[in-house]
């Protein structure tokens, strides 16, 4: 009798062990499936993150569109505060001799890109600021313009400046770049 009881217990233990092995296999497969899905989702997220990051990395020069109409090869300049664009033929309706009294008036101007394509704009003067260059100090008009670089479009204050002698007719400065771009500098 004792042997039969021991034998029954052994059979029960064997069945339980077999069931545990099957359950352990199923649990292992379930865990591996979840782990695989997790890795797959993370790989997809990583790919999207890298694509987004690629849209945020720009070089010392980059392609830009101003007001959707005109393309520029723009120079990236992190040293100055505000974006600057080459502007000609500035005409202000009811212009005042005191330049600061022209704020909120309409200004007509022509911008010219690196290929000498011209586009005429009418904007509202939002500000007048003193700008120091290496050679002199001058007052410049500021207008709000839409600029697109890669997938990022921003409306920023742009100062109107005669950049005719400069290689780059558009300078992208901190007010456009901040919080959205990483600048990659060429190693020389």
Coordinates of C-alpha atoms in Angstrom, one line a residue:
X1 CA 0.0 0.0 0.0
X2 CA 2.7 2.4 0.9
X3 CA 4.3 1.7 -2.5
X4 CA 1.1 2.4 -4.3
X5 CA 0.6 5.7 -2.4
X6 CA 4.1 6.7 -3.2
X7 CA 3.6 5.7 -6.8
X8 CA 0.4 7.8 -7.1
X9 CA 2.1 10.7 -5.5
X10 CA 4.9 10.4 -8.0
X11 CA 2.4 10.2 -10.9
X12 CA 0.7 13.3 -9.6
X13 CA 4.0 15.1 -9.2
X14 CA 5.0 14.1 -12.8
X15 CA 1.7 15.4 -14.1
X16 CA 2.1 18.7 -12.2
X17 CA 5.7 18.9 -13.4
X18 CA 4.6 18.3 -17.0
X19 CA 1.8 20.9 -16.6
X20 CA 4.4 23.3 -15.1
X21 CA 6.8 22.7 -18.0
X22 CA 4.0 23.5 -20.5
X23 CA 2.9 26.5 -18.5
X24 CA 6.5 27.7 -18.2
X25 CA 7.0 27.3 -22.0
X26 CA 3.8 29.3 -22.6
X27 CA 4.9 31.9 -20.1
X28 CA 8.3 32.0 -21.7
X29 CA 6.8 32.4 -25.2
X30 CA 4.5 35.1 -23.9
X31 CA 7.3 37.0 -22.3
X32 CA 9.5 36.7 -25.4
X33 CA 6.6 37.9 -27.6
X34 CA 6.1 40.9 -25.3
X35 CA 9.8 41.6 -25.3
X36 CA 10.0 41.4 -29.1
X37 CA 7.0 43.8 -29.5
X38 CA 8.7 46.1 -27.0
X39 CA 12.0 46.1 -29.0
X40 CA 10.1 46.5 -32.3
X41 CA 8.2 49.5 -31.0
X42 CA 11.4 51.0 -29.6
X43 CA 13.2 50.5 -32.9
X44 CA 10.3 52.2 -34.7
X45 CA 10.4 55.1 -32.2
X46 CA 14.1 55.3 -32.5
X47 CA 13.9 55.5 -36.3
X48 CA 11.3 58.3 -36.0
X49 CA 13.4 60.0 -33.4
X50 CA 16.4 59.9 -35.6
X51 CA 14.4 61.2 -38.6
X52 CA 13.1 64.1 -36.4
X53 CA 16.7 64.8 -35.2
X54 CA 17.9 64.8 -38.8
X55 CA 15.4 67.6 -39.5
X56 CA 16.8 69.6 -36.6
X57 CA 20.5 69.4 -37.6
X58 CA 21.7 72.2 -39.9
X59 CA 25.1 73.2 -41.1
X60 CA 26.8 76.6 -41.2
X61 CA 24.9 77.2 -44.4
X62 CA 21.4 75.9 -45.1
X63 CA 18.6 76.3 -47.5
X64 CA 15.7 78.5 -46.4
X65 CA 12.5 79.8 -47.9
X66 CA 11.2 83.3 -47.0
X67 CA 7.4 83.8 -47.2
X68 CA 7.2 80.6 -49.3
X69 CA 8.2 82.6 -52.4
X70 CA 11.9 83.0 -52.5
X71 CA 14.7 80.5 -51.7
X72 CA 18.0 81.5 -50.1
X73 CA 21.3 79.8 -49.1
X74 CA 21.4 81.2 -45.6
X75 CA 24.3 81.6 -43.3
X76 CA 23.8 80.4 -39.8
X77 CA 25.1 82.9 -37.2
X78 CA 24.6 82.1 -33.5
X79 CA 26.4 85.2 -32.4
X80 CA 23.7 87.7 -33.1
X81 CA 20.2 88.0 -31.7
X82 CA 18.0 88.7 -34.8
X83 CA 17.7 87.4 -38.3
X84 CA 18.8 89.7 -41.1
X85 CA 17.8 89.8 -44.8
X86 CA 19.1 91.8 -47.8
X87 CA 16.4 94.5 -48.6
X88 CA 16.4 97.2 -51.2
X89 CA 14.1 100.1 -52.2
X90 CA 12.7 100.6 -48.7
X91 CA 9.6 102.9 -49.0
X92 CA 7.4 103.9 -46.0
X93 CA 4.0 105.3 -46.5
X94 CA 3.9 108.7 -44.7
X95 CA 7.5 108.4 -43.6
X96 CA 8.6 110.4 -40.5
X97 CA 12.0 111.9 -40.2
X98 CA 12.3 110.4 -36.7
X99 CA 12.8 106.8 -37.7
X100 CA 11.2 105.5 -34.5
X101 CA 7.9 107.2 -35.4
X102 CA 7.6 104.8 -38.4
X103 CA 6.9 101.8 -36.2
X104 CA 3.5 100.3 -37.1
X105 CA 3.6 101.9 -40.6
X106 CA 3.6 99.9 -43.8
X107 CA 7.0 99.5 -45.5
X108 CA 7.5 98.3 -49.1
X109 CA 10.8 96.7 -49.9
X110 CA 12.5 94.3 -52.3
X111 CA 14.4 91.3 -51.1
X112 CA 17.0 89.7 -53.3
X113 CA 18.3 86.2 -53.0
X114 CA 21.7 84.6 -53.8
X115 CA 20.6 84.0 -57.4
X116 CA 19.5 87.7 -57.7
X117 CA 15.8 86.7 -57.8
X118 CA 13.8 89.7 -56.5
X119 CA 10.5 89.8 -54.7
X120 CA 8.6 92.8 -53.5
X121 CA 6.9 92.8 -50.1
X122 CA 4.7 95.0 -48.0
X123 CA 4.9 94.6 -44.3
X124 CA 4.2 96.4 -41.0
X125 CA 7.3 97.8 -39.3
X126 CA 7.3 96.1 -35.9
X127 CA 10.4 97.7 -34.4
X128 CA 13.4 99.9 -35.0
X129 CA 16.6 98.9 -33.2
X130 CA 20.2 100.0 -33.1
X131 CA 22.5 97.4 -34.6
X132 CA 26.3 97.5 -34.1
X133 CA 28.5 96.1 -36.8
X134 CA 32.3 95.9 -36.7
X135 CA 32.4 99.2 -38.7
X136 CA 29.5 101.3 -37.5
X137 CA 26.2 101.6 -35.6
X138 CA 22.9 102.1 -37.4
X139 CA 19.2 101.9 -36.9
X140 CA 17.3 99.2 -38.7
X141 CA 13.7 98.4 -39.4
X142 CA 12.3 95.1 -38.2
X143 CA 9.4 93.2 -39.8
X144 CA 7.7 89.9 -39.2
X145 CA 8.5 87.3 -41.9
X146 CA 7.8 83.6 -42.3
X147 CA 11.0 81.5 -42.8
X148 CA 11.0 77.8 -43.5
X149 CA 14.1 75.6 -42.9
X150 CA 13.7 71.9 -43.4
X151 CA 10.3 71.1 -41.8
X152 CA 10.4 74.1 -39.4
X153 CA 8.4 77.2 -40.2
X154 CA 8.6 80.2 -37.9
X155 CA 7.4 83.8 -38.0
X156 CA 10.3 85.9 -36.7
X157 CA 11.4 89.5 -36.6
X158 CA 13.9 90.2 -39.4
X159 CA 15.9 93.3 -39.8
X160 CA 16.1 94.8 -43.2
X161 CA 19.6 95.5 -44.2
X162 CA 21.7 96.2 -47.3
X163 CA 23.7 93.0 -47.7
X164 CA 24.5 93.6 -51.4
X165 CA 28.2 93.1 -50.9
X166 CA 27.8 90.1 -48.7
X167 CA 28.0 86.4 -49.9
X168 CA 24.8 85.5 -47.9
X169 CA 21.7 87.6 -48.4
X170 CA 20.0 85.9 -45.4
X171 CA 21.5 85.4 -42.0
X172 CA 19.6 83.1 -39.6
X173 CA 20.3 84.2 -36.1
X174 CA 19.3 83.1 -32.6
X175 CA 15.7 84.3 -32.8
X176 CA 15.1 81.7 -35.6
X177 CA 17.4 79.0 -34.4
X178 CA 16.6 78.8 -30.7
X179 CA 15.1 75.6 -29.3
X180 CA 14.7 74.0 -32.8
X181 CA 18.0 73.3 -34.3
X182 CA 21.4 71.8 -33.7
X183 CA 24.2 73.5 -35.7
X184 CA 26.9 71.2 -37.0
X185 CA 30.1 73.0 -37.7
X186 CA 32.5 71.8 -40.4
X187 CA 35.8 70.7 -39.0
X188 CA 38.7 72.2 -40.8

